[in-house]
Short mmCIF file of C-alpha atoms in Angstrom, two decimals:
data_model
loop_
_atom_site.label_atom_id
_atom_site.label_comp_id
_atom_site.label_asym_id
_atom_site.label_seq_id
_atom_site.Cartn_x
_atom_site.Cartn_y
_atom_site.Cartn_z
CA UNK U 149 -18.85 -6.57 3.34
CA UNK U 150 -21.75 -7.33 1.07
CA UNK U 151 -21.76 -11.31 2.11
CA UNK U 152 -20.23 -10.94 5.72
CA UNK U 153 -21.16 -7.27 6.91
CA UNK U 154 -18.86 -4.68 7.65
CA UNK U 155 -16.78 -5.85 10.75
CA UNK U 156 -16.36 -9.49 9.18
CA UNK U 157 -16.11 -8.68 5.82
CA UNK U 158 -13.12 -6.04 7.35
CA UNK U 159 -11.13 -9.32 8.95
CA UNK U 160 -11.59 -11.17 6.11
CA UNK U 161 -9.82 -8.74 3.90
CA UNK U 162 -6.77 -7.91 6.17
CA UNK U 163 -6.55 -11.86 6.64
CA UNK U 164 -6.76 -12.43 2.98
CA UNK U 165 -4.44 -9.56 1.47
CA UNK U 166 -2.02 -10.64 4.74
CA UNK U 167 -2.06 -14.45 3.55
CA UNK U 168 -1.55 -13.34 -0.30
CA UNK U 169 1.49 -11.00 0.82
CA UNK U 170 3.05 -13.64 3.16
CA UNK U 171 3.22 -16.20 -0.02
CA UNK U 172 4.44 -13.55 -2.46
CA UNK U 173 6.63 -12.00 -0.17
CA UNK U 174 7.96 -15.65 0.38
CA UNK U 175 8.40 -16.66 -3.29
CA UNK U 176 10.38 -12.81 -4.12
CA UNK U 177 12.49 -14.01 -0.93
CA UNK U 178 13.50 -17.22 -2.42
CA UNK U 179 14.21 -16.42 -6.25
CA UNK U 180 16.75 -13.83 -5.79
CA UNK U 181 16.78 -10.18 -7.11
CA UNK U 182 17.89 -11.12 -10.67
CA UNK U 183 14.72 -13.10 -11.32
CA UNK U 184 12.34 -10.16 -9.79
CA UNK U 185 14.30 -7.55 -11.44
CA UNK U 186 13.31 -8.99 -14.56
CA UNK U 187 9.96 -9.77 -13.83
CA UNK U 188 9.45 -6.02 -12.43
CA UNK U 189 10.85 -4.21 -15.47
CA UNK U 190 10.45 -0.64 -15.79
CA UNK U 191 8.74 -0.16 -12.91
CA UNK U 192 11.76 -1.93 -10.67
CA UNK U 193 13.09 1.15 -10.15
CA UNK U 194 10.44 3.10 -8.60
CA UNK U 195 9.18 0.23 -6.51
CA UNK U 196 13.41 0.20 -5.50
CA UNK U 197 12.98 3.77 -4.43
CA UNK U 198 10.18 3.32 -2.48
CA UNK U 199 11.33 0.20 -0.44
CA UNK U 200 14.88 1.66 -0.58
CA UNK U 201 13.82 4.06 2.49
CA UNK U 202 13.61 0.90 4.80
CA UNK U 203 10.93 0.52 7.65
CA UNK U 204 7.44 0.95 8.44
CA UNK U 205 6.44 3.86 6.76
CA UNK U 206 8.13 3.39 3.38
CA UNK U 207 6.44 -0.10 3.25
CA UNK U 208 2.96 1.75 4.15
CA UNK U 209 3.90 4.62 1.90
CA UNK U 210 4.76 2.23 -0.95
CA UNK U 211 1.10 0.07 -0.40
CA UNK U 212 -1.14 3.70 0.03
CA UNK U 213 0.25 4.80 -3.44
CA UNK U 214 -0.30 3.38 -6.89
CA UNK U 215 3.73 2.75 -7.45
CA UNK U 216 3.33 -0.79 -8.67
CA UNK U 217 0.60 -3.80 -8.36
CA UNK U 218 0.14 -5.47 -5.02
CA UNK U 219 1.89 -8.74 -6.14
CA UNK U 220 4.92 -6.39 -7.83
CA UNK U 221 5.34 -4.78 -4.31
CA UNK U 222 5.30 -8.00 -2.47
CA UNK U 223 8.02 -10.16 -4.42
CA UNK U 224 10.17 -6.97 -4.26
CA UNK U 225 9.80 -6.84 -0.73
CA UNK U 226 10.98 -10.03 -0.50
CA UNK U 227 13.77 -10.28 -2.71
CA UNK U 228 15.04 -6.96 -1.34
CA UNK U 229 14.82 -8.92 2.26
CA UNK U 230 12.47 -6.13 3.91
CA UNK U 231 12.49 -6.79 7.50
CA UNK U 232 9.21 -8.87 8.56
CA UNK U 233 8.31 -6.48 11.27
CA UNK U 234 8.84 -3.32 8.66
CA UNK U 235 6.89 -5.32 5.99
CA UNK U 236 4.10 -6.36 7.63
CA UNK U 237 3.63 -3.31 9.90
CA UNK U 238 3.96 -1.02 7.17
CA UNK U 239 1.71 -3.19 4.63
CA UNK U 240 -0.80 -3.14 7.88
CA UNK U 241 -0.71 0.49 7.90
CA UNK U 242 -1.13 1.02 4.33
CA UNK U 243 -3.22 -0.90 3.30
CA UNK U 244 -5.81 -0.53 5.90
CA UNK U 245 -7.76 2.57 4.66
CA UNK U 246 -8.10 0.99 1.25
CA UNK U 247 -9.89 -2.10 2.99
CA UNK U 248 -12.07 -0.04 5.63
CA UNK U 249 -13.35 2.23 3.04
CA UNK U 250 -13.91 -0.25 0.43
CA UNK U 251 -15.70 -2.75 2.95
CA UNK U 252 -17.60 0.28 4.45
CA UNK U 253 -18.28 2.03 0.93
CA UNK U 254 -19.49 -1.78 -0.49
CA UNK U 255 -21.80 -2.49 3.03
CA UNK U 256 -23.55 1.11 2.45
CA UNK U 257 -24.12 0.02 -1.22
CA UNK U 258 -25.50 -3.04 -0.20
CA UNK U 259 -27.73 -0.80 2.53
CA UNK U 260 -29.13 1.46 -0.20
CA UNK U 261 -29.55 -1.06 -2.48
CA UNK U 262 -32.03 -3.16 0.52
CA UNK U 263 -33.25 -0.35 1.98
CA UNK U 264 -33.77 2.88 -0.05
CA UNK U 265 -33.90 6.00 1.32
CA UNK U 266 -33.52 9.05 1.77
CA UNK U 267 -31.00 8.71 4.72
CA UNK U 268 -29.65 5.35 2.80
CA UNK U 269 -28.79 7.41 -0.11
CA UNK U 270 -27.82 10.36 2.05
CA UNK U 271 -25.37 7.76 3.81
CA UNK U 272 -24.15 6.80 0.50
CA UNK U 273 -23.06 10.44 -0.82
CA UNK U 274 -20.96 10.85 2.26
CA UNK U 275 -18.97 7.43 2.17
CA UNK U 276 -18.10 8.90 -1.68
CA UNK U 277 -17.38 12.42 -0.62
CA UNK U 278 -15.17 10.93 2.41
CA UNK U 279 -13.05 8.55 0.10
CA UNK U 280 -12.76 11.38 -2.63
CA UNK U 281 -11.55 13.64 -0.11
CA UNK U 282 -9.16 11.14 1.50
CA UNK U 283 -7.55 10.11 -1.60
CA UNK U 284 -6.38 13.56 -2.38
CA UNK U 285 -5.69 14.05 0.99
CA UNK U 286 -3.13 10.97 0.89
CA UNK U 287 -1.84 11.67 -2.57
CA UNK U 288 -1.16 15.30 -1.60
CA UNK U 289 0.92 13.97 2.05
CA UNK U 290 2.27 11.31 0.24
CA UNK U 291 2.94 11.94 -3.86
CA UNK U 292 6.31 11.61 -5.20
CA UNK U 293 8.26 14.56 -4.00
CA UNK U 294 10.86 16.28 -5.56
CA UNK U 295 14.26 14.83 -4.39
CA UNK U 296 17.05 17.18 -3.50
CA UNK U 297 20.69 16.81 -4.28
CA UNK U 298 22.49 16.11 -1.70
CA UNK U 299 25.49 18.36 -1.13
CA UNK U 300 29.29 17.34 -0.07
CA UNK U 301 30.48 18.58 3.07
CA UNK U 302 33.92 20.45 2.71
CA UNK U 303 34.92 19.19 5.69
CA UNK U 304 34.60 15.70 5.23
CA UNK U 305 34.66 14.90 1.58
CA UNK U 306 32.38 12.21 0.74
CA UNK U 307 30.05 12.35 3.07
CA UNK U 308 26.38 14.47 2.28
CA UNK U 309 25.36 17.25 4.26
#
């Protein structure tokens, strides 16, 4: 945003985190789960919970929250054979307000920094009160929630009600 401006700066990210998540998504498709289950560690399991609810929102849910590093998520994805459509849909989805308010947040900077002001500056304080804001927003409608235990139907042992 600071080089390009805010629209190209925008399409240059998306292009650029879709690109790196195509390759890593790739390389976690080819070496197996074994080999990324390893290379995950400790945080394997939450990262499995997250993609374990499959499609487009648990990918987006799984990129909006700080589960596990970008690169983590992707080679998961890909040795746990996401769908393509779910995968890149939901990594679309979530990680587009990260990009729109960085790029936007980094352009103002830029502004303020060229051009100071009062409405530069003013311009400034609301880009930081808007990501603040959405942050807890998201963390709040999307933060690990407490999981309930399922309960076996008397009718039809073995299956959850």
């Amino acid at each position: 945003a600071i080089v390009f401006g805010p629209l190209l700066g925008t399409a240059y990210s998306f292009a650029g985190c879709l690109l790196g998540s195509a390759i890593t998504y790739a390389i976690g498709y080819f070496v197996g789960k074994d080999f990324v289950h390893r290379l995950a560690g400790r945080k394997w399991k939450r990262i499995e919970q997250g993609l374990g609810k499959s499609g487009i929102m648990a990918i987006a849910a799984v990129r909006l929250l700080p589960i596990a590093p970008f690169t983590i998520v992707n080679i998961v994805s890909g040795a746990f054979k996401v769908p393509l459509w779910d995968y890149f849909s939901g990594s679309l989805l979530g990680l587009a307000p990260g990009i729109i308010v960085m790029n936007l947040f980094a352009h103002q900077v830029a502004r303020a920094l060229r051009h100071p002001g009062m409405g530069s500056y003013a311009l400034l304080a609301a880009a930081i009160v808007v990501t603040i804001v959405g942050i807890v927003w998201l963390r709040r409608k999307l933060g690990p929630q407490e999981i309930q235990p399922e309960t076996v139907s008397p009718v039809h042992p073995g299956k959850a009600i």
